[in-house]
């Protein structure tokens, strides 16, 4: 299989996320987004932006805020690898992402990432205007439930600067 990765607009990435992601909806802001194509078929997207945690947002850390595929094998690891390469070229020192505690992280391991912390984040996701709903309705009218479980934080150091562990 020959993969082709290219930049895509956030609008296209969000459309793919709404149709394919198991438990998240679209992203609000971003630094860049990429799509992985096989022939002319979009098989996966990754969206990178500022870290969600303000404690990690020092201007030199980038977060993969969404990664979504249609289930095609090896797409996740290829997207994680490409995000790290792009982030390094842009001058970032570290790239992070969060996955559910119940997920294995095998694609991250295959891409050279390391699990920095387990059991992070709250069970309920909140907005500044109160508690966020546990469900969304996608473009097809299907209800999707947000998972109420802890997360794992995965990292990849891109430049030699050493980061202290931050517990949040």
Short mmCIF file of C-alpha atoms in Angstrom, two decimals:
data_model
loop_
_atom_site.label_atom_id
_atom_site.label_comp_id
_atom_site.label_asym_id
_atom_site.label_seq_id
_atom_site.Cartn_x
_atom_site.Cartn_y
_atom_site.Cartn_z
CA UNK A 1 0.00 0.00 0.00
CA UNK A 2 1.35 3.42 -0.90
CA UNK A 3 0.38 6.17 1.50
CA UNK A 4 0.38 9.80 0.47
CA UNK A 5 0.23 12.46 3.17
CA UNK A 6 -0.65 16.03 2.42
CA UNK A 7 -1.88 19.10 4.27
CA UNK A 8 -5.65 19.48 4.45
CA UNK A 9 -7.92 22.26 5.63
CA UNK A 10 -9.44 22.01 9.10
CA UNK A 11 -12.91 21.97 7.55
CA UNK A 12 -12.08 18.76 5.63
CA UNK A 13 -10.45 17.18 8.70
CA UNK A 14 -13.45 18.03 10.88
CA UNK A 15 -15.86 16.56 8.33
CA UNK A 16 -13.86 13.30 8.42
CA UNK A 17 -13.74 13.36 12.24
CA UNK A 18 -17.51 13.84 12.54
CA UNK A 19 -18.12 10.88 10.26
CA UNK A 20 -15.50 8.48 11.66
CA UNK A 21 -14.33 9.28 15.20
CA UNK A 22 -15.54 6.88 17.90
CA UNK A 23 -15.98 9.44 20.67
CA UNK A 24 -14.97 12.99 19.74
CA UNK A 25 -16.40 15.73 17.63
CA UNK A 26 -14.65 18.38 15.55
CA UNK A 27 -11.72 20.54 16.62
CA UNK A 28 -12.10 24.29 17.21
CA UNK A 29 -8.58 25.56 16.51
CA UNK A 30 -5.34 24.22 15.13
CA UNK A 31 -1.80 24.87 13.95
CA UNK A 32 -1.94 22.34 11.09
CA UNK A 33 -3.84 19.29 9.89
CA UNK A 34 -2.80 16.48 7.58
CA UNK A 35 -4.61 13.75 5.71
CA UNK A 36 -3.40 10.33 4.67
CA UNK A 37 -4.61 9.16 1.29
CA UNK A 38 -4.48 5.81 -0.46
CA UNK A 39 -5.02 6.59 -4.12
CA UNK A 40 -7.58 9.38 -3.83
CA UNK A 41 -9.36 8.04 -0.75
CA UNK A 42 -8.89 9.90 2.54
CA UNK A 43 -8.15 7.18 5.12
CA UNK A 44 -7.10 9.25 8.14
CA UNK A 45 -6.55 12.73 9.52
CA UNK A 46 -4.49 14.28 12.28
CA UNK A 47 -5.03 17.73 13.74
CA UNK A 48 -2.28 19.43 15.76
CA UNK A 49 -2.57 22.53 17.91
CA UNK A 50 -1.62 24.18 21.15
CA UNK A 51 -1.76 21.94 24.21
CA UNK A 52 -5.18 21.85 25.84
CA UNK A 53 -3.53 22.06 29.28
CA UNK A 54 -2.38 25.62 29.88
CA UNK A 55 0.38 24.22 32.12
CA UNK A 56 1.99 22.53 29.10
CA UNK A 57 1.53 25.44 26.70
CA UNK A 58 4.98 27.05 26.70
CA UNK A 59 5.04 27.76 22.95
CA UNK A 60 7.37 24.83 22.23
CA UNK A 61 4.96 21.95 22.87
CA UNK A 62 2.49 20.79 20.23
CA UNK A 63 -0.48 18.48 20.85
CA UNK A 64 -2.12 16.05 18.46
CA UNK A 65 -5.65 17.02 19.43
CA UNK A 66 -7.39 14.60 17.06
CA UNK A 67 -6.31 11.54 15.16
CA UNK A 68 -8.98 9.65 13.27
CA UNK A 69 -8.94 6.89 10.65
CA UNK A 70 -11.40 4.80 8.72
CA UNK A 71 -9.78 1.65 10.14
CA UNK A 72 -7.14 1.13 7.44
CA UNK A 73 -4.13 -0.68 8.90
CA UNK A 74 -0.98 1.33 9.81
CA UNK A 75 -2.63 4.72 9.19
CA UNK A 76 -2.49 5.80 12.86
CA UNK A 77 1.23 5.15 13.25
CA UNK A 78 2.03 6.86 9.93
CA UNK A 79 0.05 9.95 10.98
CA UNK A 80 1.66 10.08 14.45
CA UNK A 81 5.13 9.79 12.87
CA UNK A 82 4.40 12.53 10.34
CA UNK A 83 3.00 14.88 12.99
CA UNK A 84 6.21 14.48 15.01
CA UNK A 85 8.41 15.12 11.94
CA UNK A 86 6.47 18.25 10.99
CA UNK A 87 6.51 19.53 14.58
CA UNK A 88 10.27 19.05 14.79
CA UNK A 89 10.79 20.91 11.51
CA UNK A 90 8.65 23.76 12.84
CA UNK A 91 10.91 24.06 15.89
CA UNK A 92 8.81 22.39 18.59
CA UNK A 93 10.71 20.58 21.35
CA UNK A 94 8.01 18.12 22.31
CA UNK A 95 4.78 16.67 20.92
CA UNK A 96 2.04 15.16 23.08
CA UNK A 97 -1.30 13.43 22.74
CA UNK A 98 -3.86 11.81 24.98
CA UNK A 99 -5.58 8.46 24.50
CA UNK A 100 -8.15 6.65 26.60
CA UNK A 101 -6.88 4.51 29.46
CA UNK A 102 -8.54 1.51 27.77
CA UNK A 103 -6.57 1.98 24.53
CA UNK A 104 -3.30 0.09 23.97
CA UNK A 105 -1.19 2.85 22.40
CA UNK A 106 0.34 0.36 19.95
CA UNK A 107 0.39 2.92 17.11
CA UNK A 108 2.17 5.41 19.35
CA UNK A 109 4.73 2.80 20.43
CA UNK A 110 5.33 1.89 16.79
CA UNK A 111 5.98 5.58 16.06
CA UNK A 112 8.57 5.99 18.83
CA UNK A 113 6.35 7.76 21.35
CA UNK A 114 6.44 6.98 25.10
CA UNK A 115 3.68 6.92 27.68
CA UNK A 116 4.53 9.76 30.06
CA UNK A 117 1.55 9.46 32.42
CA UNK A 118 -1.41 7.22 33.05
CA UNK A 119 -4.62 7.96 34.86
CA UNK A 120 -4.72 11.66 33.92
CA UNK A 121 -7.72 13.87 33.37
CA UNK A 122 -11.09 13.82 34.96
CA UNK A 123 -13.89 11.40 34.40
CA UNK A 124 -16.24 14.20 33.40
CA UNK A 125 -15.26 16.67 30.71
CA UNK A 126 -16.13 20.25 31.52
CA UNK A 127 -16.48 23.52 29.70
CA UNK A 128 -16.10 26.96 31.22
CA UNK A 129 -19.89 27.33 31.00
CA UNK A 130 -20.54 24.15 32.97
CA UNK A 131 -20.48 20.43 32.45
CA UNK A 132 -20.35 19.15 28.90
CA UNK A 133 -22.88 16.64 27.68
CA UNK A 134 -21.86 12.99 27.45
CA UNK A 135 -23.41 12.57 24.00
CA UNK A 136 -23.30 14.16 20.58
CA UNK A 137 -25.35 13.52 17.47
CA UNK A 138 -23.26 13.04 14.32
CA UNK A 139 -24.14 13.99 10.73
CA UNK A 140 -26.17 10.79 10.34
CA UNK A 141 -28.34 11.43 13.38
CA UNK A 142 -26.56 8.76 15.42
CA UNK A 143 -25.91 9.40 19.09
CA UNK A 144 -22.29 9.02 20.12
CA UNK A 145 -21.28 8.84 23.76
CA UNK A 146 -18.21 10.53 25.18
CA UNK A 147 -16.22 8.09 27.28
CA UNK A 148 -16.06 8.81 30.98
CA UNK A 149 -12.64 7.37 31.70
CA UNK A 150 -9.15 8.52 32.56
CA UNK A 151 -6.56 9.17 29.86
CA UNK A 152 -2.91 8.40 29.12
CA UNK A 153 -0.52 11.16 28.05
CA UNK A 154 2.00 10.12 25.39
CA UNK A 155 5.03 12.20 24.36
CA UNK A 156 7.82 12.32 21.87
CA UNK A 157 10.83 14.54 22.57
CA UNK A 158 11.82 16.23 19.32
CA UNK A 159 14.80 18.31 20.36
CA UNK A 160 17.36 17.75 23.10
CA UNK A 161 15.82 20.16 25.59
CA UNK A 162 14.86 18.17 28.70
CA UNK A 163 11.39 18.70 30.08
CA UNK A 164 10.55 18.12 33.73
CA UNK A 165 7.58 15.86 34.37
CA UNK A 166 4.42 17.85 34.93
CA UNK A 167 1.65 16.14 36.85
CA UNK A 168 -1.79 17.37 35.96
#
